[in-house]
Amino acid sequence: MILLIVIGMSLATMIPRLVPVFIVDRLEFRPWLNRWLAAIPYAALGALIFPGILFVRESSPVAGILGGLFALLLSLFRLNIVLIVIGAILFMYFYPA
Amino acid sequence: MQQEKAIAGKASHMAKKGLAAGFPLVLSYVPVAIAFGVVARQSGMNVFDIVMMSVLVYAGAAQFMSVNMMNVGAGALEIVIATFVLNFRHFIMSFSFMNRLRHIEFSKKAPLTLLLTDETFAVSSIHKEEAKKEKGIIFYTVLILSAYISWIFGTIVGALLGDIIPPKLSESMGIALYAMFIGLLVPPVKKEIRLGIIAVIAMILNAFFSQFMASGWSIVLGTIIGGASGIFLIKEAKA
């Protein structure tokens, strides 16, 4: 029964991922539409970070924000992204409450 | 002969670059996948179903959500529809990614769309120069496959060793993906502040929409409408 749910979830996820490859090549986009699509990664990153980061620790939205600010601080120092990830995990682990 | 060697050299160079770019993904996927395996196992799913979910669905947020929904007794159709809503953002991301890989053969890029996640899309998008280079598709393939394999690997570890991992550690690992998103966003924004404005607009829109709709739809709307600000803010005409 659970496997059926998994297969349904798989189709619901994979079909939207796959469809654009059939569409994009057939269309020639105007420059403004190309600029829109070029902006999507940055918009997506923004929407993925906030407000989701508030819920990393259910009991305390502040913990998530501080963890994010710590990652921001590390990335301003041009640290490698691997170190940013490790640093943020350690910060959350040792941040009280 | 000489030419063949040169091409093979370029291919392995791109594969190495893909591995290097994929390493942060591996590092943040393994702990989150372990956390998923632990949570799913503790909620009573069997190891086979848990691993199949990572193999066939391969979408972290939706996988966690489905375990929650099963726990509260939600129906199969409800779970599938919620998955569709939550993951529809990948349609937009795939659209943006495919627009950049226009000149690549269909048979080489189509499989990559199936494994497109928030994180593989974000890392691929930040490394946009490779799309124009010879054998660049190998870069993206290695990058995306290493993320997929580490997700499955982490799931297996979590499902098998569920009880050993302290909950505080697996909770702290929840910050990993956000740290990676931030680490990906900051360098391009430092170069071009307008990209940061686009991101902040999307954040505000998502925070607003999430007040009165499912988080999946609010991320989709935040991304599409926030991205539209790029029509005015992005200088380059080419994607």
XYZ file of C-alpha atoms in Angstrom:
336
model
C 0.000 0.000 0.000
C 2.767 2.425 0.923
C 4.579 1.480 -2.286
C 1.509 2.620 -4.259
C 1.642 6.001 -2.511
C 5.354 6.182 -3.326
C 4.679 5.507 -7.019
C 1.924 8.143 -7.061
C 4.269 10.629 -5.397
C 6.956 9.742 -7.933
C 4.667 10.545 -10.881
C 3.460 13.762 -9.218
C 7.103 14.838 -8.837
C 8.723 13.547 -12.030
C 6.155 14.697 -14.611
C 6.433 18.432 -13.780
C 10.234 18.084 -13.754
C 10.251 16.423 -17.188
C 7.659 18.453 -19.137
C 9.786 21.603 -19.737
C 12.388 19.690 -21.779
C 9.651 18.971 -24.335
C 8.475 22.583 -24.458
C 11.567 24.761 -24.289
C 13.289 23.590 -27.489
C 10.201 24.285 -29.586
C 9.932 27.888 -28.492
C 12.087 30.881 -29.204
C 11.900 33.204 -26.225
C 11.874 36.986 -26.343
C 14.763 38.659 -24.460
C 12.519 39.733 -21.568
C 11.407 36.135 -21.049
C 15.048 34.990 -21.049
C 15.801 37.587 -18.371
C 12.839 36.310 -16.354
C 14.082 32.706 -16.571
C 17.634 33.814 -15.754
C 16.309 35.440 -12.568
C 14.475 32.277 -11.451
C 17.485 30.727 -9.610
C 17.911 33.802 -7.401
C 14.186 34.139 -6.771
C 13.966 30.420 -5.998
C 16.862 30.621 -3.530
C 15.167 33.545 -1.783
C 11.813 31.770 -1.578
C 13.468 28.556 -0.386
C 15.393 30.308 2.392
C 12.613 32.431 3.850
C 10.390 31.880 5.725
C 11.302 28.155 5.810
C 14.445 28.824 7.848
C 12.240 29.920 10.775
C 11.105 26.316 11.209
C 14.461 24.520 11.376
C 13.999 24.300 15.127
C 10.292 23.984 15.852
C 10.557 25.485 19.304
C 12.496 28.595 18.311
C 12.355 30.634 15.067
C 15.212 32.744 16.473
C 17.524 29.713 16.371
C 16.894 29.308 12.641
C 17.479 33.010 11.980
C 20.742 33.021 13.953
C 21.880 29.866 12.160
C 21.153 31.601 8.852
C 22.983 34.776 9.910
C 25.956 32.664 10.948
C 25.980 31.020 7.499
C 25.694 34.504 5.945
C 28.664 35.710 7.982
C 30.760 32.711 6.909
C 29.850 33.226 3.256
C 30.775 36.930 3.421
C 34.259 35.744 4.432
C 34.343 33.785 1.135
C 34.561 30.472 2.947
C 34.127 27.321 0.888
C 30.500 26.221 0.867
C 31.436 22.922 2.539
C 32.766 24.843 5.534
C 29.671 27.040 5.582
C 27.453 23.944 5.834
C 29.588 22.351 8.569
C 29.835 25.659 10.467
C 26.066 26.150 10.440
C 25.425 22.585 11.666
C 27.883 23.075 14.551
C 26.318 26.438 15.376
C 22.851 24.888 15.597
C 24.144 21.951 17.616
C 25.715 24.189 20.254
C 23.103 26.946 20.222
C 21.136 26.560 23.473
C 17.361 25.953 23.654
C 43.718 9.879 -32.333
C 45.119 13.095 -30.929
C 41.684 14.632 -31.221
C 40.030 11.705 -29.424
C 42.482 12.094 -26.579
C 41.781 15.785 -26.328
C 38.032 15.142 -26.131
C 38.481 12.419 -23.499
C 40.684 14.818 -21.544
C 38.001 17.497 -21.626
C 35.377 14.965 -20.539
C 37.341 13.825 -17.503
C 38.180 17.429 -16.663
C 34.442 18.240 -16.677
C 33.692 15.132 -14.593
C 36.208 16.254 -11.968
C 34.743 19.752 -11.922
C 31.287 18.240 -11.526
C 32.450 16.171 -8.566
C 34.031 19.217 -6.940
C 30.891 21.318 -7.443
C 28.755 18.424 -6.210
C 30.709 17.844 -3.006
C 28.831 20.441 -0.908
C 25.617 18.796 -2.129
C 26.854 15.392 -0.998
C 27.834 16.824 2.338
C 24.455 18.402 3.002
C 22.366 15.604 1.453
C 23.831 12.727 3.449
C 22.854 14.085 6.906
C 19.404 15.240 5.766
C 18.783 11.887 4.068
C 19.931 10.104 7.245
C 17.451 12.237 9.188
C 14.729 11.227 6.711
C 15.589 7.546 7.068
C 15.505 7.839 10.863
C 12.174 9.682 10.952
C 10.519 7.336 8.447
C 11.794 4.224 10.218
C 10.602 5.496 13.594
C 7.153 6.146 12.152
C 6.939 2.476 11.215
C 7.718 2.368 7.467
C 9.774 -0.623 6.353
C 13.301 -0.176 5.007
C 12.376 -1.147 1.442
C 9.553 1.439 1.182
C 11.761 4.129 2.707
C 14.595 3.529 0.243
C 12.197 3.274 -2.707
C 10.787 6.656 -1.771
C 14.246 8.221 -2.021
C 14.923 6.405 -5.309
C 11.589 7.191 -7.005
C 10.489 10.508 -5.504
C 13.837 12.107 -4.649
C 12.410 15.284 -3.124
C 13.346 15.883 0.493
C 10.595 18.190 1.694
C 7.860 16.067 0.085
C 9.296 12.897 1.602
C 9.276 14.339 5.129
C 5.782 15.683 4.552
C 4.438 12.335 3.334
C 5.724 10.583 6.483
C 3.917 13.188 8.592
C 0.727 12.761 6.587
C 0.840 8.963 6.850
C 1.274 9.324 10.612
C -1.895 11.362 10.914
C -3.765 8.907 8.666
C -4.069 10.963 5.482
C -5.353 9.190 2.355
C -3.139 8.179 -0.589
C -4.701 10.684 -2.997
C -4.303 13.497 -0.492
C -0.591 12.694 -0.122
C -0.058 12.519 -3.890
C -1.810 15.861 -4.479
C 0.134 17.519 -1.645
C 3.346 16.177 -3.226
C 2.366 17.675 -6.573
C 1.667 21.060 -4.982
C 4.886 21.034 -2.983
C 7.076 19.957 -5.910
C 5.505 22.015 -8.675
C 8.300 24.552 -8.150
C 10.591 22.077 -9.949
C 8.556 22.701 -13.106
C 9.626 26.346 -13.008
C 13.219 25.431 -12.168
C 13.376 22.810 -14.924
C 12.073 25.441 -17.357
C 14.864 27.825 -16.393
C 17.509 25.056 -16.493
C 16.391 23.725 -19.885
C 16.417 27.222 -21.333
C 20.117 27.355 -20.522
C 20.828 23.879 -21.982
C 19.043 24.583 -25.283
C 21.934 23.529 -27.494
C 22.424 20.180 -25.675
C 21.003 16.992 -27.187
C 17.561 15.999 -25.924
C 18.625 12.472 -24.941
C 21.405 13.823 -22.718
C 19.481 16.521 -20.891
C 16.046 14.877 -20.517
C 17.227 12.381 -17.827
C 18.754 15.225 -15.830
C 15.368 16.935 -15.453
C 14.057 13.885 -13.593
C 16.721 14.368 -10.924
C 16.352 18.130 -10.651
C 15.953 19.249 -7.040
C 16.093 22.671 -5.375
C 19.736 22.102 -4.564
C 20.944 20.552 -7.838
C 19.123 23.331 -9.684
C 20.698 26.006 -7.493
C 24.245 24.631 -7.848
C 23.807 24.076 -11.605
C 22.495 27.607 -12.032
C 25.388 29.175 -10.170
C 27.810 27.281 -12.441
C 26.290 28.619 -15.625
C 29.511 28.963 -17.656
C 29.764 25.183 -18.028
C 26.571 25.148 -20.105
C 28.430 26.897 -22.914
C 31.562 24.763 -22.765
C 32.335 21.641 -24.731
C 31.391 18.486 -22.761
C 29.663 20.761 -20.239
C 26.809 18.256 -20.026
C 29.203 15.866 -18.265
C 29.714 18.489 -15.562
C 25.968 18.675 -14.892
C 25.469 14.904 -15.125
C 28.210 14.122 -12.587
C 27.009 16.909 -10.294
C 23.395 15.740 -10.367
C 24.212 12.021 -10.085
C 26.528 12.509 -7.095
C 23.718 14.316 -5.273
C 21.218 11.561 -6.145
C 23.532 8.762 -5.021
C 24.335 10.501 -1.734
C 20.613 11.012 -1.058
C 19.938 7.295 -1.522
C 23.043 6.337 0.464
C 22.050 8.598 3.391
C 18.515 7.213 3.340
C 19.788 3.633 3.594
C 22.099 4.542 6.484
C 19.325 6.390 8.322
C 16.759 3.622 7.804
C 19.179 0.917 8.999
C 20.828 2.711 11.906
C 17.791 4.734 12.944
C 18.133 4.629 16.696
C 21.829 5.414 17.050
C 21.669 9.023 15.824
C 20.875 11.466 18.648
C 17.775 13.546 17.806
C 19.548 16.807 18.635
C 22.166 16.130 15.954
C 19.640 15.207 13.252
C 17.639 18.340 14.105
C 20.753 20.518 13.881
C 21.416 19.040 10.451
C 18.168 20.620 9.285
C 20.105 23.872 8.872
C 22.449 22.242 6.302
C 20.309 22.904 3.237
C 19.599 26.499 4.268
C 23.298 27.113 4.878
C 23.962 25.816 1.394
C 21.282 28.024 -0.160
C 22.819 31.035 1.593
C 26.328 30.012 0.595
C 25.170 29.733 -3.025
C 23.342 33.050 -3.046
C 25.934 35.314 -1.444
C 28.813 35.211 -3.997
C 26.731 36.237 -7.062
C 24.946 38.880 -4.957
C 28.276 40.364 -3.882
C 29.109 40.782 -7.559
C 25.685 42.078 -8.587
C 23.473 43.486 -5.847
C 20.407 43.419 -8.138
C 20.362 39.609 -7.857
C 20.005 40.034 -4.098
C 17.069 42.382 -4.618
C 15.374 39.684 -6.713
C 15.944 37.139 -3.915
C 14.594 39.479 -1.218
C 11.490 40.266 -3.283
C 10.850 36.513 -3.614
C 11.356 36.075 0.161
C 8.811 38.775 0.978
C 6.302 37.420 -1.545
C 6.689 33.873 -0.213
C 6.262 35.059 3.387
C 3.123 36.927 2.306
C 1.545 34.141 0.238
C 2.346 31.483 2.849
C -0.097 33.228 5.196
C -3.055 31.956 3.218
C -1.994 29.066 0.946
C -0.049 25.769 1.005
C 3.693 26.365 1.243
C 4.209 24.626 -2.116
C 2.057 27.134 -3.992
C 3.497 30.079 -2.091
C 7.065 29.074 -3.058
C 5.931 28.694 -6.681
C 4.270 32.133 -6.715
C 7.148 33.752 -4.821
C 9.609 32.327 -7.358
C 7.601 33.245 -10.484
C 6.543 36.736 -9.427
C 9.832 37.467 -7.653
C 11.668 36.220 -10.747
C 9.615 38.616 -12.896
C 11.437 41.481 -11.214
C 14.463 40.138 -13.107
C 12.898 41.401 -16.355
C 13.805 44.885 -15.104
C 16.772 44.068 -12.883
C 18.848 41.648 -14.965
C 21.080 43.163 -17.608
C 22.143 40.150 -19.649
C 19.630 39.311 -22.336
C 20.911 35.755 -22.698
C 20.023 33.208 -20.024
